[in-house]
mmCIF file of C-alpha atoms and ligand atoms in Angstrom:
data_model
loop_
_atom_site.group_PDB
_atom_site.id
_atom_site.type_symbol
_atom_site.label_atom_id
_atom_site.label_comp_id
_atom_site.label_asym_id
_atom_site.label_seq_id
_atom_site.Cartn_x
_atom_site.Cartn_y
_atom_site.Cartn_z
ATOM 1 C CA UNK A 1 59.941 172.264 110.197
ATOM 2 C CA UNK A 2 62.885 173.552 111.603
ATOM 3 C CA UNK A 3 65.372 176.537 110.079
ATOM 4 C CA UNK A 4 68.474 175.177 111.363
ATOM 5 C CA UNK A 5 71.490 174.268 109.032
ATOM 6 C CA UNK A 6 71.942 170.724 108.629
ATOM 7 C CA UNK A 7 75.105 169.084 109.950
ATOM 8 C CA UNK A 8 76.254 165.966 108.407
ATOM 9 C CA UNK A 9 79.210 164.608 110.956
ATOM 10 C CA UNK A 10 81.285 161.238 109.899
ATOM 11 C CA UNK A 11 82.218 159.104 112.763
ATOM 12 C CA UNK A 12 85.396 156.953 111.528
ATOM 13 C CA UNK A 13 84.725 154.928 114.730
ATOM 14 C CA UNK A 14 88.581 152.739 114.776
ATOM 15 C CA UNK A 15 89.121 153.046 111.685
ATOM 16 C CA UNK A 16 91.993 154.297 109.221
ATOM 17 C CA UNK A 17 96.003 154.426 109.048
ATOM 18 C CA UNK A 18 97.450 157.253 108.627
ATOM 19 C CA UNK A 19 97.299 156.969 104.813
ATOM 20 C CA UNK A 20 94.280 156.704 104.288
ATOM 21 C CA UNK A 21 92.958 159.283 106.867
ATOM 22 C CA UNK A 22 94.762 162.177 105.040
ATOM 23 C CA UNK A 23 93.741 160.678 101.541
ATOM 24 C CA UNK A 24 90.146 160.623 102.968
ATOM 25 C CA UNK A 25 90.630 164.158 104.274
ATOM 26 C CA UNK A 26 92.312 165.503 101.181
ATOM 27 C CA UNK A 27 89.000 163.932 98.877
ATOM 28 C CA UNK A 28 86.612 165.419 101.482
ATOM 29 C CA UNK A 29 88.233 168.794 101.140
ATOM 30 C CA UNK A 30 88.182 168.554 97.246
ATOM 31 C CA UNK A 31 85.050 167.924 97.045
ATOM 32 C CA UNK A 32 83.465 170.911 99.564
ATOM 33 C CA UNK A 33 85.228 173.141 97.705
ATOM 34 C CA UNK A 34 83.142 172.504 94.927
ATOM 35 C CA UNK A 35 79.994 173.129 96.725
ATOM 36 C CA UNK A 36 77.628 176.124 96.062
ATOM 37 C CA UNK A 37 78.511 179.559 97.507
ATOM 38 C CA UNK A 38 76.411 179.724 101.283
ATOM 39 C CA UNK A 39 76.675 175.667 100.662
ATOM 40 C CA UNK A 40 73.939 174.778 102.922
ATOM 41 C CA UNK A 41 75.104 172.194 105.161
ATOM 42 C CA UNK A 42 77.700 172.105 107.870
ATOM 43 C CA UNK A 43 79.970 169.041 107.481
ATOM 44 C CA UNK A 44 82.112 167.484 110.217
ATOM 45 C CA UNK A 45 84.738 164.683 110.592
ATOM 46 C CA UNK A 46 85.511 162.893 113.650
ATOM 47 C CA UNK A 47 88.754 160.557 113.469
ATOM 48 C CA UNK A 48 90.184 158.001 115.814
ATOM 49 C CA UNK A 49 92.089 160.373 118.365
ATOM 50 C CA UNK A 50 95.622 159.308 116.999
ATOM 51 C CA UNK A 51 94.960 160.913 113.395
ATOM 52 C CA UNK A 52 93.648 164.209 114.779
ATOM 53 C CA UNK A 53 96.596 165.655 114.308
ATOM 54 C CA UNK A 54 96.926 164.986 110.887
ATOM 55 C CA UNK A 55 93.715 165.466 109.737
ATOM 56 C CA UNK A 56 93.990 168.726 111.483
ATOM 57 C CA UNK A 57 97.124 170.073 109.597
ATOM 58 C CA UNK A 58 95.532 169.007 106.369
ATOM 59 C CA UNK A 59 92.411 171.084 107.427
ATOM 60 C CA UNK A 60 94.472 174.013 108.435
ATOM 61 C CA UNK A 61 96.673 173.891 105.378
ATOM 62 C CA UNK A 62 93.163 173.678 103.209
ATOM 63 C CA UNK A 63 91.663 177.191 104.831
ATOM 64 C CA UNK A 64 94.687 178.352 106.752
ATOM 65 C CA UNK A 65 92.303 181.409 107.920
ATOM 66 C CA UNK A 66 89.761 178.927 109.731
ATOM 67 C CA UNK A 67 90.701 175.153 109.955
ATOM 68 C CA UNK A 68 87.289 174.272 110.170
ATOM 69 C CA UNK A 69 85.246 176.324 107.184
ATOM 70 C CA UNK A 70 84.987 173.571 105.221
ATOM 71 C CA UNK A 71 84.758 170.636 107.188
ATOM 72 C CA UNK A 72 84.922 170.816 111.085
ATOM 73 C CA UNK A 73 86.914 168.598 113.218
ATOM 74 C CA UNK A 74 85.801 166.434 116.214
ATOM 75 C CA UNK A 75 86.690 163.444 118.354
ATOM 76 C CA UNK A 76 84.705 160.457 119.240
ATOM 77 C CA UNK A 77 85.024 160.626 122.885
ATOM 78 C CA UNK A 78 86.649 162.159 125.984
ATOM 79 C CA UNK A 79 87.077 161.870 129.831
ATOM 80 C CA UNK A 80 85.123 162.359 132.315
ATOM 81 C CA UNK A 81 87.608 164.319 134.369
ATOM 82 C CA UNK A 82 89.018 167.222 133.692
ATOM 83 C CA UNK A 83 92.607 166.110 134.051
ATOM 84 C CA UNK A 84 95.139 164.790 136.002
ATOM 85 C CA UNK A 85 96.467 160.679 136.433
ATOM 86 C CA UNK A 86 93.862 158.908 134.323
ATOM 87 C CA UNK A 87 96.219 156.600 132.279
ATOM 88 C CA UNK A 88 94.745 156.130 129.041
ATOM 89 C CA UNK A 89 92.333 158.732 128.811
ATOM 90 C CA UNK A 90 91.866 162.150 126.764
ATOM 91 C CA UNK A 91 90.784 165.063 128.230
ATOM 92 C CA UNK A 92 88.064 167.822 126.976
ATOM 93 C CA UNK A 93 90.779 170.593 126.783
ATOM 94 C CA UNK A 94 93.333 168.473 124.861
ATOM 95 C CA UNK A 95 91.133 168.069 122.220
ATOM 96 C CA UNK A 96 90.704 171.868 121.979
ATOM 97 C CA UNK A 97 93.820 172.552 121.966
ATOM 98 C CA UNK A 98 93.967 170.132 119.400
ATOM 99 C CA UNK A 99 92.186 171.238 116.631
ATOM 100 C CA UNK A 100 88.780 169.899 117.877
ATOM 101 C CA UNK A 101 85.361 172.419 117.917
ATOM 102 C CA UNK A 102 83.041 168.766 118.389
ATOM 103 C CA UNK A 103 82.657 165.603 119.988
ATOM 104 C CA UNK A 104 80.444 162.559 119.804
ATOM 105 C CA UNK A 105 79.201 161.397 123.225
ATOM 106 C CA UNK A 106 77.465 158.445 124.512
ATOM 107 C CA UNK A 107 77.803 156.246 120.985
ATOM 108 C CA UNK A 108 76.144 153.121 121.905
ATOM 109 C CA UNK A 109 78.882 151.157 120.989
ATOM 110 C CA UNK A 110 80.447 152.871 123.981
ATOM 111 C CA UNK A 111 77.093 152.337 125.805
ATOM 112 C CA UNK A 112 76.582 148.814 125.737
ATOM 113 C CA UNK A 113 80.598 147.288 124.746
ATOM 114 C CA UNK A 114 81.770 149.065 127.041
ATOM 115 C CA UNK A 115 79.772 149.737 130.121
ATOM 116 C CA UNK A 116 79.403 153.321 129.699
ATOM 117 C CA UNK A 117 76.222 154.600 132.159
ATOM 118 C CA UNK A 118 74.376 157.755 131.738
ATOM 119 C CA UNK A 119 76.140 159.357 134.829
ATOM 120 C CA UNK A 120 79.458 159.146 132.839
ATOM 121 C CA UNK A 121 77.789 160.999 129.136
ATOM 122 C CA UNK A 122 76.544 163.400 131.499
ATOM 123 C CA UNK A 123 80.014 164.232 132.865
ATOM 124 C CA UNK A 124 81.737 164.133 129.854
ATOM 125 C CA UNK A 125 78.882 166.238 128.519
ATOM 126 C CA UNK A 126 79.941 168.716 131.161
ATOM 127 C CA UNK A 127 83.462 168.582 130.485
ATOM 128 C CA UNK A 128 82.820 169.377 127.105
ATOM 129 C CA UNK A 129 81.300 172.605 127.808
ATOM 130 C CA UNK A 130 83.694 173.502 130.198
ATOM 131 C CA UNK A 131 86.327 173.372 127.371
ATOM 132 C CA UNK A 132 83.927 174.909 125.175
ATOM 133 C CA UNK A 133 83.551 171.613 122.785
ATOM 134 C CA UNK A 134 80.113 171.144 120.856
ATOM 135 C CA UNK A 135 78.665 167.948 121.573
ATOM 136 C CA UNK A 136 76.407 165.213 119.709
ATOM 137 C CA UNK A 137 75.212 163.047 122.267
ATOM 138 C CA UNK A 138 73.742 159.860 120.870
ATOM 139 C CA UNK A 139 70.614 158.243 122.088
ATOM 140 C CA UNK A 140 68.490 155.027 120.839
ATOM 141 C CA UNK A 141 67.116 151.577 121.766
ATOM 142 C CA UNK A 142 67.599 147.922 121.125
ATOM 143 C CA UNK A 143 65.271 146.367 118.711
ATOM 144 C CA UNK A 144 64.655 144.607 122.174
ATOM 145 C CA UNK A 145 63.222 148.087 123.534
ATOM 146 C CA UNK A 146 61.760 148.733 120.280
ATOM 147 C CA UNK A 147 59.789 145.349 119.892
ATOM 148 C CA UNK A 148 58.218 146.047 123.386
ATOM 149 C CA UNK A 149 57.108 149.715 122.387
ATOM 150 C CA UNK A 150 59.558 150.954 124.488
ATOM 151 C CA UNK A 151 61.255 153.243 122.066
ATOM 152 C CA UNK A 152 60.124 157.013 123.406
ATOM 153 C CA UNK A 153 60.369 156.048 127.302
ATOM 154 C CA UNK A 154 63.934 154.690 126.613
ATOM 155 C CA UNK A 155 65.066 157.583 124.902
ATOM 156 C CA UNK A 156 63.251 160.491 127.168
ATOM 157 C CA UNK A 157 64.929 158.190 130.323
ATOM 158 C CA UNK A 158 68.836 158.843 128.360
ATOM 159 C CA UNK A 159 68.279 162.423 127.616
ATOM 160 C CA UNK A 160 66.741 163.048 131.195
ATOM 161 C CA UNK A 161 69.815 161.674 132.614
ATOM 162 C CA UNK A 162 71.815 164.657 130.804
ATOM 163 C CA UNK A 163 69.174 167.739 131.597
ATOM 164 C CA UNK A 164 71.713 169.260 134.178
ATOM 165 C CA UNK A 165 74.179 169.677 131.069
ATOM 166 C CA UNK A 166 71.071 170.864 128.608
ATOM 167 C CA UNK A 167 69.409 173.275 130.866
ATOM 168 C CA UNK A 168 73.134 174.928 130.331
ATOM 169 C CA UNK A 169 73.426 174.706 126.434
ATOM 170 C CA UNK A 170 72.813 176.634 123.910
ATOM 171 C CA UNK A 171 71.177 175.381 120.834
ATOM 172 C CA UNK A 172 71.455 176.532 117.480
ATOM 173 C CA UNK A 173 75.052 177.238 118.254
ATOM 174 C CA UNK A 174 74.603 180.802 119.619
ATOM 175 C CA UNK A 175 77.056 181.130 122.782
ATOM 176 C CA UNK A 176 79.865 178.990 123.831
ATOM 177 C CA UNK A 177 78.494 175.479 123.067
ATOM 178 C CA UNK A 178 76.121 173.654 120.973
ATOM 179 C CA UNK A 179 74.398 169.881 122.133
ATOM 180 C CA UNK A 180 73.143 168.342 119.311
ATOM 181 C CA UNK A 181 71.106 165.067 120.004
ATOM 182 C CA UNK A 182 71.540 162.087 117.726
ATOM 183 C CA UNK A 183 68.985 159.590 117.325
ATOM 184 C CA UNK A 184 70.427 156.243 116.639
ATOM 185 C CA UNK A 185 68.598 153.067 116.812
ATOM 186 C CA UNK A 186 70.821 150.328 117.800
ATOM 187 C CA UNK A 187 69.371 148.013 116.056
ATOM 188 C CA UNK A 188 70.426 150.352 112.783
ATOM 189 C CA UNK A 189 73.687 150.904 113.430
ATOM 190 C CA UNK A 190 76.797 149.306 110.730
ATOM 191 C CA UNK A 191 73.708 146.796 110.208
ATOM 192 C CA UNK A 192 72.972 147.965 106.547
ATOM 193 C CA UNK A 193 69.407 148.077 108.008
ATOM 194 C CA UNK A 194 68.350 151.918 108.266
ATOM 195 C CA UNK A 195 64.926 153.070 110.208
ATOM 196 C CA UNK A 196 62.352 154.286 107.371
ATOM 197 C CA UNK A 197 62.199 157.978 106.990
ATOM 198 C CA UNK A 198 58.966 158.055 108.973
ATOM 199 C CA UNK A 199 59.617 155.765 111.390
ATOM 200 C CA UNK A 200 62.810 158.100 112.727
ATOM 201 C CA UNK A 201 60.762 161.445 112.062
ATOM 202 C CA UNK A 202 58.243 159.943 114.430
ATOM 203 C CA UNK A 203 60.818 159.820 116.735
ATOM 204 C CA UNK A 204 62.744 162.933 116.147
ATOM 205 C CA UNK A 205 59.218 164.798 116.700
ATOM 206 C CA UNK A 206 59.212 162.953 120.125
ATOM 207 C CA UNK A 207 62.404 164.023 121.482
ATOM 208 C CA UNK A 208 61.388 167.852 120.093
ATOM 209 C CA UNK A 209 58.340 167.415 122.062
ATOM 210 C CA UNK A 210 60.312 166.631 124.625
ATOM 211 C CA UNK A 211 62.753 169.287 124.957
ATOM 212 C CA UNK A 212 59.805 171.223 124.609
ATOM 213 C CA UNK A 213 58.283 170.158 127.692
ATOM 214 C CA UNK A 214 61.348 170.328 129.744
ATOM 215 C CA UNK A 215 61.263 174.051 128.487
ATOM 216 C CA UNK A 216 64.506 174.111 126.578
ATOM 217 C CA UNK A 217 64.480 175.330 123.049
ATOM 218 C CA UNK A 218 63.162 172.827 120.755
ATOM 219 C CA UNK A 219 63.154 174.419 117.728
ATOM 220 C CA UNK A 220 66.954 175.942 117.347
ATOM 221 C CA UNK A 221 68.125 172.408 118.889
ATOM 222 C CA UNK A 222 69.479 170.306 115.964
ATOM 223 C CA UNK A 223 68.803 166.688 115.723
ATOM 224 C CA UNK A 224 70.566 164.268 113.389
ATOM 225 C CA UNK A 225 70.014 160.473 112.539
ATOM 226 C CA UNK A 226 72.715 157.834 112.199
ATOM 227 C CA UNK A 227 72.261 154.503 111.640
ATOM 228 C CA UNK A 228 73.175 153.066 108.337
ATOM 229 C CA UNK A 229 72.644 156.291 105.983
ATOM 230 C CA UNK A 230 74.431 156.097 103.001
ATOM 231 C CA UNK A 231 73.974 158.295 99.781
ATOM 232 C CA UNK A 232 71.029 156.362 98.655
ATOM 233 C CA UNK A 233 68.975 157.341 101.851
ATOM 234 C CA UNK A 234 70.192 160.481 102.650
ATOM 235 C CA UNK A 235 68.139 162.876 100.844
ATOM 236 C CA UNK A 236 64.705 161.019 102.468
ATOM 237 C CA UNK A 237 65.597 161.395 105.666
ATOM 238 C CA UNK A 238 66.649 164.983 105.445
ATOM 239 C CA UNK A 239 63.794 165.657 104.110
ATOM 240 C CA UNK A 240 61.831 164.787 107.226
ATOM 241 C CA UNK A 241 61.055 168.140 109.178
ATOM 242 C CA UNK A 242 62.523 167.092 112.607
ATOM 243 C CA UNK A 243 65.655 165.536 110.865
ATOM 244 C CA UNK A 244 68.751 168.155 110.940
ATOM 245 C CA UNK A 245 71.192 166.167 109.908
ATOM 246 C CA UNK A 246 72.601 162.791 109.619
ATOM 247 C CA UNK A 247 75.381 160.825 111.668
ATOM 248 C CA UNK A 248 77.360 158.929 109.580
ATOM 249 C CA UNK A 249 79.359 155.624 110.369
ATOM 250 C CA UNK A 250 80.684 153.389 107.593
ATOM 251 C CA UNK A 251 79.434 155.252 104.681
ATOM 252 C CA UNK A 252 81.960 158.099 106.190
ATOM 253 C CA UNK A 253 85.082 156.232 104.939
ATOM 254 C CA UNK A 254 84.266 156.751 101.700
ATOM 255 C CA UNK A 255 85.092 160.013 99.887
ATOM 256 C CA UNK A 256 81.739 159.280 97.174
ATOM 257 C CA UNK A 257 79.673 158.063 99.194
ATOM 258 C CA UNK A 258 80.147 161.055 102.375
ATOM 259 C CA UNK A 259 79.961 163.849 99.920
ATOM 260 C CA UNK A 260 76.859 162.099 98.036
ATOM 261 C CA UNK A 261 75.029 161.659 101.489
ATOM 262 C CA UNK A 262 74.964 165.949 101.468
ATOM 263 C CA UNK A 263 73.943 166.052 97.719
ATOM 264 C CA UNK A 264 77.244 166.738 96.799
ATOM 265 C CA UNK A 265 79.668 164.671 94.094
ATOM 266 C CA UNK A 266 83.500 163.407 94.345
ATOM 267 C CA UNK A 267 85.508 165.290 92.427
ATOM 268 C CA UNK A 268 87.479 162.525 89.726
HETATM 269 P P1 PGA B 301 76.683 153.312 110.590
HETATM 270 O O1 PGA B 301 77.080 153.896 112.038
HETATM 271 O O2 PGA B 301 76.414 154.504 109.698
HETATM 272 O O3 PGA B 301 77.857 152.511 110.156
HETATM 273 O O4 PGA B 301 75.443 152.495 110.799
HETATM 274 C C1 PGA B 301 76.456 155.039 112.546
HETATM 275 C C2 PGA B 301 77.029 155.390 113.889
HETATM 276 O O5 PGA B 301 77.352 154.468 114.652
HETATM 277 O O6 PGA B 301 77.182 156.575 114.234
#
């Protein structure tokens, strides 16, 4: 069992006008407010980067004194250089200057849609700590991998890729940056099929074993699952004593079903 605080992060993946990202925001903000003093978890959004701005402002206007008390902002990616003529692109140090404290890395869908290799999550896993951004990097395998017992080699092989960025982190977010790992089977993800309770333990314990091994701090490093959690599984897999917290896709768009997912209620 670990003693770190549990972070449940939304990823809104492409999702959202502008409407409905503030209404979202607004609900999400109602509804922490309501939560018991020293609330337990830490709770995070992370929009498409066009609404960062506004979800921002409606953070900031929430707890004017720090934007992010309540619910902490993040993107879902950023590039792998620091700056300069990359049309298209978002750098690290934008995002801090806009608002963000987090960003996702290495999503699968960004994985295997679009080509993305492990040299590229482990540069934009460095530019991220250079602009002093906590990270979730996402790992997991195919049901492919999985079928052929390939799940733990898979996994260990991703987050090897990224020790040069881990040996600098700092987990437990004491110091500049945080790297959370997120275990995400592919074969779980926006499939309405989430892994059993055990079956992702058994794998969270693995990748603590792991960063055990490689002699970085197991223990204060926090590692979430995503891959359809909604409020009705929540509470079992947080339960789990290598689960720290939960990544959230499509269950994220929805005010009830977010706040339920960290034991908390909309309020009407
Ligand atoms: P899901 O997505 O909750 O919709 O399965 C999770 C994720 O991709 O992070």
């Amino acid at each position: 069992m670990t003693d770190c605080v549990p972070l449940i992060a939304g990823n809104w993946k492409m999702n959202g006008t502008r409407a409905s990202a503030l209404e979202l925001t607004r609900g999400l903000v109602a509804g922490l407010r309501e939560r018991p003093p020293g609330g337990g978890s830490q709770w995070l959004v992370c929009p498409p980067f066009v609404h960062l701005p506004l979800v921002e402002a409606c953070l900031r206007e929430a707890t004017p004194e720090d934007a992010g008390a309540l619910l902490a902002l993040g993107a879902q990616n950023l590039a792998a250089t620091a700056g300069g003529a990359l049309t298209g692109e978002v750098s690290a140090s934008m995002l801090r200057d806009a608002g963000c404290t987090w960003v996702i890395l290495g999503h699968s869908e960004r994985r295997t849609l679009l080509g993305e290799t492990d040299a590229q999550v482990l540069a934009k896993l460095q530019r991220a700590q250079e602009a002093g951004l906590h990270s979730i990097v996402c790992v997991g395998e195919t049901e492919a991998q999985r079928e052929a017992q390939r799940t733990v080699p898979v996994i260990e092989a991703q987050l090897e890729a990224l020790l040069p960025a881990l040996q600098g982190a700092s987990p437990g977010g004491l110091g500049a940056t945080e790297v959370v790992i997120a275990y995400e089977p592919i074969w779980a993800i926006g499939t309405g099929r989430s892994a059993t309770a055990e079956l992702a333990q058994e794998v969270h314990a693995a990748i603590r074993r792991w960063l055990g091994t490689q002699g970085l701090e197991a223990r204060a490093t926090r590692i979430l699952y995503g891959g359809s959690v909604k409020a009705a599984n929540a509470a079992q897999l947080l339960a789990m004593p290598d689960i720290d917290g939960v990544l959230v896709g499509g269950a994220s768009l929805s005010v009830g079903e977010f706040l339920g997912i960290g034991g908390l209620s909309s309020r009407p």
